[in-house]
Amino acid sequence: MNQITKNKADSLNQLILNNPLIQEFKKYEKTLREHPELLSLEDEIKQESQIILKKKALGELTDEELKAYQDKKEYFENHPLIVNYLNLKSEVNDYLIQVETIINEELLKAID
């Protein structure tokens, strides 16, 4: 990659990282990484998900086990930090797709 392209890429990267949406997302990401209850709960849900799938495949899953898992998962998914984080993550993904689309369109114009 030539230096001009690298400089432009670095500038674009900084522009994206300084976007208020990205900054807000990074704050939530940091907050979640430092939230032991939610991190622990997320790990529990992942582990229980595998157990639930195995038991279901073997026909050994009880309604009580499934309900307990669903309640725990629902609590996690409806926690305000998680809801806000996932909403911001979706917005960030949309934003990055828009940036990618604009870049691709401009490249195609330059090629034509």
mmCIF file of the C-alpha atoms, coordinates in Angstrom:
data_MODEL
# 
_entry.id   MODEL 
# 
loop_
_atom_site.group_PDB 
_atom_site.id 
_atom_site.type_symbol 
_atom_site.label_atom_id 
_atom_site.label_alt_id 
_atom_site.label_comp_id 
_atom_site.label_asym_id 
_atom_site.label_entity_id 
_atom_site.label_seq_id 
_atom_site.pdbx_PDB_ins_code 
_atom_site.Cartn_x 
_atom_site.Cartn_y 
_atom_site.Cartn_z 
_atom_site.occupancy 
_atom_site.B_iso_or_equiv 
_atom_site.pdbx_formal_charge 
_atom_site.auth_seq_id 
_atom_site.auth_comp_id 
_atom_site.auth_asym_id 
_atom_site.auth_atom_id 
_atom_site.pdbx_PDB_model_num 
ATOM 1   C CA . MET A 1 1   ? 0.000   0.000   0.000   1.00 0.00 ? 1   MET A CA 1 
ATOM 2   C CA . ASN A 1 2   ? 1.453   3.343   -0.954  1.00 0.00 ? 2   ASN A CA 1 
ATOM 3   C CA . GLN A 1 3   ? 1.871   6.099   1.614   1.00 0.00 ? 3   GLN A CA 1 
ATOM 4   C CA . ILE A 1 4   ? -0.903  8.323   0.238   1.00 0.00 ? 4   ILE A CA 1 
ATOM 5   C CA . THR A 1 5   ? -3.424  5.469   0.457   1.00 0.00 ? 5   THR A CA 1 
ATOM 6   C CA . LYS A 1 6   ? -2.232  4.597   3.954   1.00 0.00 ? 6   LYS A CA 1 
ATOM 7   C CA . ASN A 1 7   ? -2.572  8.208   5.079   1.00 0.00 ? 7   ASN A CA 1 
ATOM 8   C CA . LYS A 1 8   ? -6.086  8.450   3.657   1.00 0.00 ? 8   LYS A CA 1 
ATOM 9   C CA . ALA A 1 9   ? -7.048  5.148   5.312   1.00 0.00 ? 9   ALA A CA 1 
ATOM 10  C CA . ASP A 1 10  ? -5.645  6.377   8.636   1.00 0.00 ? 10  ASP A CA 1 
ATOM 11  C CA . SER A 1 11  ? -7.609  9.626   8.282   1.00 0.00 ? 11  SER A CA 1 
ATOM 12  C CA . LEU A 1 12  ? -10.811 7.738   7.542   1.00 0.00 ? 12  LEU A CA 1 
ATOM 13  C CA . ASN A 1 13  ? -10.173 5.445   10.500  1.00 0.00 ? 13  ASN A CA 1 
ATOM 14  C CA . GLN A 1 14  ? -9.757  8.444   12.820  1.00 0.00 ? 14  GLN A CA 1 
ATOM 15  C CA . LEU A 1 15  ? -12.873 10.081  11.415  1.00 0.00 ? 15  LEU A CA 1 
ATOM 16  C CA . ILE A 1 16  ? -14.868 6.922   12.118  1.00 0.00 ? 16  ILE A CA 1 
ATOM 17  C CA . LEU A 1 17  ? -13.400 6.443   15.599  1.00 0.00 ? 17  LEU A CA 1 
ATOM 18  C CA . ASN A 1 18  ? -14.206 10.060  16.511  1.00 0.00 ? 18  ASN A CA 1 
ATOM 19  C CA . ASN A 1 19  ? -17.842 9.726   15.425  1.00 0.00 ? 19  ASN A CA 1 
ATOM 20  C CA . PRO A 1 20  ? -20.146 10.272  18.451  1.00 0.00 ? 20  PRO A CA 1 
ATOM 21  C CA . LEU A 1 21  ? -22.010 7.033   17.708  1.00 0.00 ? 21  LEU A CA 1 
ATOM 22  C CA . ILE A 1 22  ? -18.772 5.050   17.775  1.00 0.00 ? 22  ILE A CA 1 
ATOM 23  C CA . GLN A 1 23  ? -17.647 6.833   20.945  1.00 0.00 ? 23  GLN A CA 1 
ATOM 24  C CA . GLU A 1 24  ? -20.925 5.983   22.686  1.00 0.00 ? 24  GLU A CA 1 
ATOM 25  C CA . PHE A 1 25  ? -20.669 2.359   21.577  1.00 0.00 ? 25  PHE A CA 1 
ATOM 26  C CA . LYS A 1 26  ? -17.115 2.136   22.913  1.00 0.00 ? 26  LYS A CA 1 
ATOM 27  C CA . LYS A 1 27  ? -18.293 3.487   26.292  1.00 0.00 ? 27  LYS A CA 1 
ATOM 28  C CA . TYR A 1 28  ? -20.970 0.803   26.536  1.00 0.00 ? 28  TYR A CA 1 
ATOM 29  C CA . GLU A 1 29  ? -18.521 -1.862  25.435  1.00 0.00 ? 29  GLU A CA 1 
ATOM 30  C CA . LYS A 1 30  ? -16.089 -0.810  28.171  1.00 0.00 ? 30  LYS A CA 1 
ATOM 31  C CA . THR A 1 31  ? -18.854 -0.664  30.771  1.00 0.00 ? 31  THR A CA 1 
ATOM 32  C CA . LEU A 1 32  ? -19.971 -4.177  29.886  1.00 0.00 ? 32  LEU A CA 1 
ATOM 33  C CA . ARG A 1 33  ? -16.418 -5.545  30.028  1.00 0.00 ? 33  ARG A CA 1 
ATOM 34  C CA . GLU A 1 34  ? -16.198 -4.159  33.561  1.00 0.00 ? 34  GLU A CA 1 
ATOM 35  C CA . HIS A 1 35  ? -19.584 -5.519  34.726  1.00 0.00 ? 35  HIS A CA 1 
ATOM 36  C CA . PRO A 1 36  ? -18.866 -8.832  36.487  1.00 0.00 ? 36  PRO A CA 1 
ATOM 37  C CA . GLU A 1 37  ? -22.527 -9.788  37.010  1.00 0.00 ? 37  GLU A CA 1 
ATOM 38  C CA . LEU A 1 38  ? -23.382 -9.487  33.325  1.00 0.00 ? 38  LEU A CA 1 
ATOM 39  C CA . LEU A 1 39  ? -20.177 -11.185 32.187  1.00 0.00 ? 39  LEU A CA 1 
ATOM 40  C CA . SER A 1 40  ? -20.837 -14.085 34.539  1.00 0.00 ? 40  SER A CA 1 
ATOM 41  C CA . LEU A 1 41  ? -24.461 -14.307 33.456  1.00 0.00 ? 41  LEU A CA 1 
ATOM 42  C CA . GLU A 1 42  ? -23.458 -14.304 29.796  1.00 0.00 ? 42  GLU A CA 1 
ATOM 43  C CA . ASP A 1 43  ? -21.037 -17.185 30.413  1.00 0.00 ? 43  ASP A CA 1 
ATOM 44  C CA . GLU A 1 44  ? -23.715 -19.121 32.316  1.00 0.00 ? 44  GLU A CA 1 
ATOM 45  C CA . ILE A 1 45  ? -26.181 -18.654 29.474  1.00 0.00 ? 45  ILE A CA 1 
ATOM 46  C CA . LYS A 1 46  ? -23.653 -19.862 26.896  1.00 0.00 ? 46  LYS A CA 1 
ATOM 47  C CA . GLN A 1 47  ? -22.849 -22.951 28.937  1.00 0.00 ? 47  GLN A CA 1 
ATOM 48  C CA . GLU A 1 48  ? -26.484 -23.698 29.718  1.00 0.00 ? 48  GLU A CA 1 
ATOM 49  C CA . SER A 1 49  ? -27.389 -23.261 26.059  1.00 0.00 ? 49  SER A CA 1 
ATOM 50  C CA . GLN A 1 50  ? -25.072 -26.123 25.136  1.00 0.00 ? 50  GLN A CA 1 
ATOM 51  C CA . ILE A 1 51  ? -26.487 -28.296 27.918  1.00 0.00 ? 51  ILE A CA 1 
ATOM 52  C CA . ILE A 1 52  ? -30.053 -27.491 26.854  1.00 0.00 ? 52  ILE A CA 1 
ATOM 53  C CA . LEU A 1 53  ? -29.293 -28.455 23.247  1.00 0.00 ? 53  LEU A CA 1 
ATOM 54  C CA . LYS A 1 54  ? -27.711 -31.756 24.286  1.00 0.00 ? 54  LYS A CA 1 
ATOM 55  C CA . LYS A 1 55  ? -30.531 -32.648 26.661  1.00 0.00 ? 55  LYS A CA 1 
ATOM 56  C CA . LYS A 1 56  ? -33.130 -31.693 24.062  1.00 0.00 ? 56  LYS A CA 1 
ATOM 57  C CA . ALA A 1 57  ? -31.450 -33.917 21.464  1.00 0.00 ? 57  ALA A CA 1 
ATOM 58  C CA . LEU A 1 58  ? -31.454 -36.798 23.943  1.00 0.00 ? 58  LEU A CA 1 
ATOM 59  C CA . GLY A 1 59  ? -35.050 -36.157 24.989  1.00 0.00 ? 59  GLY A CA 1 
ATOM 60  C CA . GLU A 1 60  ? -33.934 -35.473 28.564  1.00 0.00 ? 60  GLU A CA 1 
ATOM 61  C CA . LEU A 1 61  ? -34.848 -31.788 28.789  1.00 0.00 ? 61  LEU A CA 1 
ATOM 62  C CA . THR A 1 62  ? -37.450 -30.964 31.413  1.00 0.00 ? 62  THR A CA 1 
ATOM 63  C CA . ASP A 1 63  ? -39.880 -28.078 31.165  1.00 0.00 ? 63  ASP A CA 1 
ATOM 64  C CA . GLU A 1 64  ? -38.444 -26.664 34.400  1.00 0.00 ? 64  GLU A CA 1 
ATOM 65  C CA . GLU A 1 65  ? -34.901 -26.632 33.013  1.00 0.00 ? 65  GLU A CA 1 
ATOM 66  C CA . LEU A 1 66  ? -36.041 -24.969 29.809  1.00 0.00 ? 66  LEU A CA 1 
ATOM 67  C CA . LYS A 1 67  ? -38.072 -22.373 31.717  1.00 0.00 ? 67  LYS A CA 1 
ATOM 68  C CA . ALA A 1 68  ? -35.160 -21.560 34.057  1.00 0.00 ? 68  ALA A CA 1 
ATOM 69  C CA . TYR A 1 69  ? -32.846 -21.114 31.063  1.00 0.00 ? 69  TYR A CA 1 
ATOM 70  C CA . GLN A 1 70  ? -35.361 -18.946 29.200  1.00 0.00 ? 70  GLN A CA 1 
ATOM 71  C CA . ASP A 1 71  ? -35.941 -16.769 32.282  1.00 0.00 ? 71  ASP A CA 1 
ATOM 72  C CA . LYS A 1 72  ? -32.203 -16.241 32.761  1.00 0.00 ? 72  LYS A CA 1 
ATOM 73  C CA . LYS A 1 73  ? -31.718 -15.450 29.073  1.00 0.00 ? 73  LYS A CA 1 
ATOM 74  C CA . GLU A 1 74  ? -34.673 -13.049 29.068  1.00 0.00 ? 74  GLU A CA 1 
ATOM 75  C CA . TYR A 1 75  ? -33.322 -11.240 32.150  1.00 0.00 ? 75  TYR A CA 1 
ATOM 76  C CA . PHE A 1 76  ? -29.953 -10.849 30.438  1.00 0.00 ? 76  PHE A CA 1 
ATOM 77  C CA . GLU A 1 77  ? -31.377 -9.715  27.101  1.00 0.00 ? 77  GLU A CA 1 
ATOM 78  C CA . ASN A 1 78  ? -33.668 -7.176  28.785  1.00 0.00 ? 78  ASN A CA 1 
ATOM 79  C CA . HIS A 1 79  ? -31.012 -5.688  31.064  1.00 0.00 ? 79  HIS A CA 1 
ATOM 80  C CA . PRO A 1 80  ? -30.781 -1.957  30.196  1.00 0.00 ? 80  PRO A CA 1 
ATOM 81  C CA . LEU A 1 81  ? -27.032 -2.100  29.522  1.00 0.00 ? 81  LEU A CA 1 
ATOM 82  C CA . ILE A 1 82  ? -27.459 -5.036  27.162  1.00 0.00 ? 82  ILE A CA 1 
ATOM 83  C CA . VAL A 1 83  ? -30.447 -3.477  25.375  1.00 0.00 ? 83  VAL A CA 1 
ATOM 84  C CA . ASN A 1 84  ? -28.590 -0.203  24.835  1.00 0.00 ? 84  ASN A CA 1 
ATOM 85  C CA . TYR A 1 85  ? -25.392 -1.977  23.829  1.00 0.00 ? 85  TYR A CA 1 
ATOM 86  C CA . LEU A 1 86  ? -27.157 -4.161  21.254  1.00 0.00 ? 86  LEU A CA 1 
ATOM 87  C CA . ASN A 1 87  ? -29.059 -1.180  19.836  1.00 0.00 ? 87  ASN A CA 1 
ATOM 88  C CA . LEU A 1 88  ? -25.841 0.802   19.507  1.00 0.00 ? 88  LEU A CA 1 
ATOM 89  C CA . LYS A 1 89  ? -24.081 -2.202  17.990  1.00 0.00 ? 89  LYS A CA 1 
ATOM 90  C CA . SER A 1 90  ? -26.778 -2.401  15.336  1.00 0.00 ? 90  SER A CA 1 
ATOM 91  C CA . GLU A 1 91  ? -26.480 1.333   14.629  1.00 0.00 ? 91  GLU A CA 1 
ATOM 92  C CA . VAL A 1 92  ? -22.689 1.054   14.387  1.00 0.00 ? 92  VAL A CA 1 
ATOM 93  C CA . ASN A 1 93  ? -22.993 -1.852  11.955  1.00 0.00 ? 93  ASN A CA 1 
ATOM 94  C CA . ASP A 1 94  ? -25.444 0.154   9.823   1.00 0.00 ? 94  ASP A CA 1 
ATOM 95  C CA . TYR A 1 95  ? -23.102 3.153   9.892   1.00 0.00 ? 95  TYR A CA 1 
ATOM 96  C CA . LEU A 1 96  ? -20.101 1.060   8.843   1.00 0.00 ? 96  LEU A CA 1 
ATOM 97  C CA . ILE A 1 97  ? -22.099 -0.536  6.031   1.00 0.00 ? 97  ILE A CA 1 
ATOM 98  C CA . GLN A 1 98  ? -23.005 2.961   4.812   1.00 0.00 ? 98  GLN A CA 1 
ATOM 99  C CA . VAL A 1 99  ? -19.342 3.988   4.886   1.00 0.00 ? 99  VAL A CA 1 
ATOM 100 C CA . GLU A 1 100 ? -18.370 0.837   2.993   1.00 0.00 ? 100 GLU A CA 1 
ATOM 101 C CA . THR A 1 101 ? -21.106 1.442   0.412   1.00 0.00 ? 101 THR A CA 1 
ATOM 102 C CA . ILE A 1 102 ? -19.970 5.024   -0.158  1.00 0.00 ? 102 ILE A CA 1 
ATOM 103 C CA . ILE A 1 103 ? -16.355 3.928   -0.569  1.00 0.00 ? 103 ILE A CA 1 
ATOM 104 C CA . ASN A 1 104 ? -17.327 1.176   -3.011  1.00 0.00 ? 104 ASN A CA 1 
ATOM 105 C CA . GLU A 1 105 ? -19.528 3.523   -5.045  1.00 0.00 ? 105 GLU A CA 1 
ATOM 106 C CA . GLU A 1 106 ? -16.762 6.118   -5.275  1.00 0.00 ? 106 GLU A CA 1 
ATOM 107 C CA . LEU A 1 107 ? -14.252 3.450   -6.305  1.00 0.00 ? 107 LEU A CA 1 
ATOM 108 C CA . LEU A 1 108 ? -16.574 2.239   -9.039  1.00 0.00 ? 108 LEU A CA 1 
ATOM 109 C CA . LYS A 1 109 ? -17.012 5.820   -10.283 1.00 0.00 ? 109 LYS A CA 1 
ATOM 110 C CA . ALA A 1 110 ? -13.248 6.279   -10.372 1.00 0.00 ? 110 ALA A CA 1 
ATOM 111 C CA . ILE A 1 111 ? -12.780 3.053   -12.303 1.00 0.00 ? 111 ILE A CA 1 
ATOM 112 C CA . ASP A 1 112 ? -15.410 3.986   -14.921 1.00 0.00 ? 112 ASP A CA 1 
# 
